[in-house]
């Protein structure tokens, strides 16, 4: 099969799948569900192949078949395999408690990496940027807004409250409530901007997809 024939088959497959997806506008039908199943299956197959080529095979070569393998390398390389076995045991109700160790390790490592990444990649750079902006007169307003938004957004996610001795109700003091409302406003603006950006990006993707499919159809119908 030549490259031209393969491109032709893939082009018509793309047109058919696009029409199947857009058939959802009319109603939830079999064609749409079939297209979704094809998309999920292709994505799962791609993920499996990528994991095999980029993770499993390099791990196998480094741990078992490498030229410089020793006891320490093999022991360290078998640790992921042990975690995989623990996670598989979570599927068996009888041995699910054994798999909690692997799950806790994965969650702990993920939380640690996320926390370090947030502090070093977001909070500290924002604080430095705010400090540098405050030192420049032309960017003082931007620095104040950046610093205020960072502090109030972090305060919005704190859940420390005081109980009123007379009424027993749990509430925050007025300054803390005010700062949390300000942080909620910044979060709302940020989420709105992200949502608008996502919609615009989706429209651009759909426009490019439709243009590609229409150009393909015109080229085929025009000979």
Coordinates of C-alpha atoms in Angstrom, one line a residue:
X1 CA 0.0 0.0 0.0
X2 CA 1.4 3.3 -1.1
X3 CA 1.5 6.5 1.0
X4 CA -1.1 8.1 -1.2
X5 CA -3.5 5.3 -0.7
X6 CA -2.9 5.4 3.1
X7 CA -3.6 9.1 3.2
X8 CA -6.8 8.6 1.2
X9 CA -8.0 5.9 3.6
X10 CA -7.2 8.0 6.6
X11 CA -8.8 11.1 5.1
X12 CA -12.1 9.3 4.5
X13 CA -11.9 7.7 7.9
X14 CA -11.5 11.2 9.4
X15 CA -14.5 12.5 7.5
X16 CA -16.7 9.5 8.5
X17 CA -15.7 9.8 12.2
X18 CA -16.3 13.6 12.2
X19 CA -19.8 13.1 10.8
X20 CA -20.4 10.3 13.4
X21 CA -19.4 12.7 16.2
X22 CA -21.5 15.6 14.9
X23 CA -24.5 13.3 14.7
X24 CA -24.8 13.8 18.4
X25 CA -26.3 17.2 17.6
X26 CA -29.4 15.4 16.3
X27 CA -29.6 12.8 19.1
X28 CA -27.6 10.3 21.1
X29 CA -27.3 7.5 18.6
X30 CA -25.3 4.4 17.8
X31 CA -23.0 6.1 15.4
X32 CA -21.9 8.6 18.0
X33 CA -21.3 5.9 20.6
X34 CA -19.4 3.9 18.1
X35 CA -17.1 6.8 17.3
X36 CA -16.6 7.5 21.1
X37 CA -15.7 3.8 21.6
X38 CA -13.2 4.0 18.7
X39 CA -11.7 7.1 20.2
X40 CA -11.3 5.6 23.6
X41 CA -9.9 2.4 22.2
X42 CA -7.4 4.2 20.1
X43 CA -6.3 6.4 23.0
X44 CA -6.0 3.3 25.3
X45 CA -3.9 1.5 22.7
X46 CA -1.7 4.5 22.2
X47 CA -1.2 4.9 25.9
X48 CA -0.3 1.2 26.3
X49 CA 2.2 1.3 23.4
X50 CA 3.8 4.5 24.8
X51 CA 4.0 3.0 28.2
X52 CA 5.6 -0.2 26.8
X53 CA 8.1 1.6 24.7
X54 CA 9.1 4.5 27.0
X55 CA 8.7 2.9 30.4
X56 CA 8.5 -0.9 30.5
X57 CA 11.2 -1.7 27.9
X58 CA 13.8 0.8 29.2
X59 CA 13.1 -0.5 32.8
X60 CA 13.6 -4.1 31.6
X61 CA 16.8 -3.3 29.8
X62 CA 18.2 -1.2 32.6
X63 CA 17.3 -3.6 35.4
X64 CA 17.8 -7.1 34.0
X65 CA 19.7 -7.0 30.7
X66 CA 22.0 -4.0 31.2
X67 CA 25.8 -4.4 31.1
X68 CA 26.4 -2.6 34.4
X69 CA 23.7 -4.3 36.4
X70 CA 24.5 -5.2 40.0
X71 CA 22.6 -6.1 43.2
X72 CA 21.8 -2.5 44.1
X73 CA 20.6 -1.7 40.6
X74 CA 18.4 -4.8 40.4
X75 CA 17.0 -4.2 43.9
X76 CA 16.1 -0.6 43.1
X77 CA 14.7 -1.6 39.7
X78 CA 12.5 -4.2 41.2
X79 CA 10.8 -1.6 43.5
X80 CA 8.4 -0.5 40.8
X81 CA 7.5 -4.1 40.1
X82 CA 6.7 -4.6 43.8
X83 CA 4.5 -1.5 43.8
X84 CA 2.6 -2.8 40.7
X85 CA 2.0 -6.1 42.5
X86 CA 0.6 -4.2 45.5
X87 CA -1.7 -2.2 43.3
X88 CA -2.9 -5.3 41.5
X89 CA -3.8 -6.8 44.9
X90 CA -6.2 -3.9 45.5
X91 CA -8.4 -5.6 42.9
X92 CA -8.8 -8.7 45.1
X93 CA -11.1 -8.1 48.1
X94 CA -9.3 -10.7 50.2
X95 CA -5.9 -9.1 49.8
X96 CA -6.9 -5.5 49.3
X97 CA -5.4 -4.5 52.7
X98 CA -1.9 -5.6 51.4
X99 CA -2.2 -3.3 48.5
X100 CA -2.7 -0.2 50.7
X101 CA 1.0 0.1 51.2
X102 CA 1.6 0.6 47.5
X103 CA -1.3 3.0 47.2
X104 CA -0.1 5.0 50.2
X105 CA 3.4 5.2 48.7
X106 CA 2.1 6.4 45.3
X107 CA -0.1 9.0 47.0
X108 CA 2.7 10.2 49.3
X109 CA 5.2 10.6 46.5
X110 CA 2.6 12.4 44.3
X111 CA 1.6 14.7 47.1
X112 CA 5.3 15.5 47.9
X113 CA 6.1 16.2 44.3
X114 CA 3.0 18.4 43.9
X115 CA 3.7 20.3 47.1
X116 CA 7.3 21.0 46.2
X117 CA 6.3 22.0 42.6
X118 CA 3.7 24.3 43.9
X119 CA 6.0 26.0 46.4
X120 CA 9.1 26.3 44.2
X121 CA 7.2 26.8 40.9
X122 CA 4.3 29.0 41.8
X123 CA 4.4 30.6 45.3
X124 CA 8.1 31.6 45.4
X125 CA 8.2 33.0 41.8
X126 CA 4.9 34.9 42.5
X127 CA 6.4 36.4 45.7
X128 CA 9.6 37.3 43.9
X129 CA 7.7 38.9 41.0
X130 CA 5.5 40.8 43.4
X131 CA 8.5 42.1 45.3
X132 CA 10.3 43.2 42.1
X133 CA 7.1 44.9 40.9
X134 CA 6.7 46.9 44.1
X135 CA 10.3 48.1 43.7
X136 CA 9.5 49.6 40.3
X137 CA 7.1 52.6 40.3
X138 CA 5.6 51.9 36.9
X139 CA 4.6 48.4 38.0
X140 CA 3.5 49.2 41.6
X141 CA -0.2 48.7 40.9
X142 CA 0.4 45.3 39.2
X143 CA 2.6 44.2 42.0
X144 CA 0.0 45.1 44.6
X145 CA -2.7 43.3 42.7
X146 CA -0.5 40.2 42.2
X147 CA 0.4 40.1 45.9
X148 CA -3.2 40.7 47.1
X149 CA -4.6 38.0 44.8
X150 CA -2.0 35.5 45.9
X151 CA -2.5 36.1 49.6
X152 CA -6.3 36.3 49.5
X153 CA -6.5 33.2 47.3
X154 CA -4.4 31.2 49.7
X155 CA -6.6 32.5 52.6
X156 CA -9.7 31.3 50.8
X157 CA -8.6 27.7 51.1
X158 CA -7.9 27.8 54.8
X159 CA -10.6 26.3 57.1
X160 CA -9.5 27.6 60.5
X161 CA -12.6 29.0 62.3
X162 CA -13.6 30.0 65.8
X163 CA -16.6 28.9 67.7
X164 CA -18.8 31.6 69.3
X165 CA -19.1 30.7 73.0
X166 CA -22.5 32.3 73.3
X167 CA -24.2 30.9 70.3
X168 CA -22.0 27.9 69.5
X169 CA -21.8 28.9 65.8
X170 CA -18.6 28.5 63.9
X171 CA -17.6 31.6 62.0
X172 CA -14.6 33.7 61.0
X173 CA -13.9 37.3 62.0
X174 CA -14.9 40.1 59.7
X175 CA -11.3 40.8 58.4
X176 CA -10.8 37.1 57.5
X177 CA -14.2 36.9 55.9
X178 CA -13.5 40.0 53.8
X179 CA -10.1 38.6 52.6
X180 CA -11.7 35.3 51.7
X181 CA -14.4 37.1 49.7
X182 CA -11.7 39.0 47.9
X183 CA -9.9 35.7 47.2
X184 CA -13.1 34.2 45.9
X185 CA -13.5 37.1 43.5
X186 CA -10.0 36.5 42.1
X187 CA -10.7 32.8 41.8
X188 CA -13.9 33.5 39.9
X189 CA -12.2 35.9 37.5
X190 CA -9.4 33.4 36.9
X191 CA -11.8 30.5 36.3
X192 CA -13.9 32.6 34.0
X193 CA -10.8 33.6 32.0
X194 CA -9.6 30.0 31.8
X195 CA -13.1 28.9 30.7
X196 CA -13.2 31.5 28.0
X197 CA -9.8 30.5 26.8
X198 CA -10.8 26.8 26.7
X199 CA -13.9 27.7 24.6
X200 CA -11.9 29.8 22.2
X201 CA -9.3 27.0 21.9
X202 CA -12.0 24.5 21.2
X203 CA -13.5 26.7 18.5
X204 CA -10.2 27.1 16.9
X205 CA -9.6 23.3 16.9
X206 CA -13.1 22.6 15.5
X207 CA -12.6 25.3 12.8
X208 CA -9.3 23.8 11.8
X209 CA -10.8 20.3 11.8
X210 CA -13.8 21.3 9.7
X211 CA -11.6 23.2 7.3
X212 CA -9.3 20.2 6.8
X213 CA -12.3 17.9 6.2
X214 CA -14.0 20.2 3.8
X215 CA -10.8 20.8 1.8
X216 CA -10.3 17.0 1.6
X217 CA -13.9 16.5 0.4
X218 CA -13.5 19.3 -2.2
X219 CA -10.3 17.8 -3.4
X220 CA -11.8 14.4 -3.8
X221 CA -15.0 15.5 -5.4
X222 CA -13.2 17.9 -7.7
X223 CA -11.0 15.1 -8.9

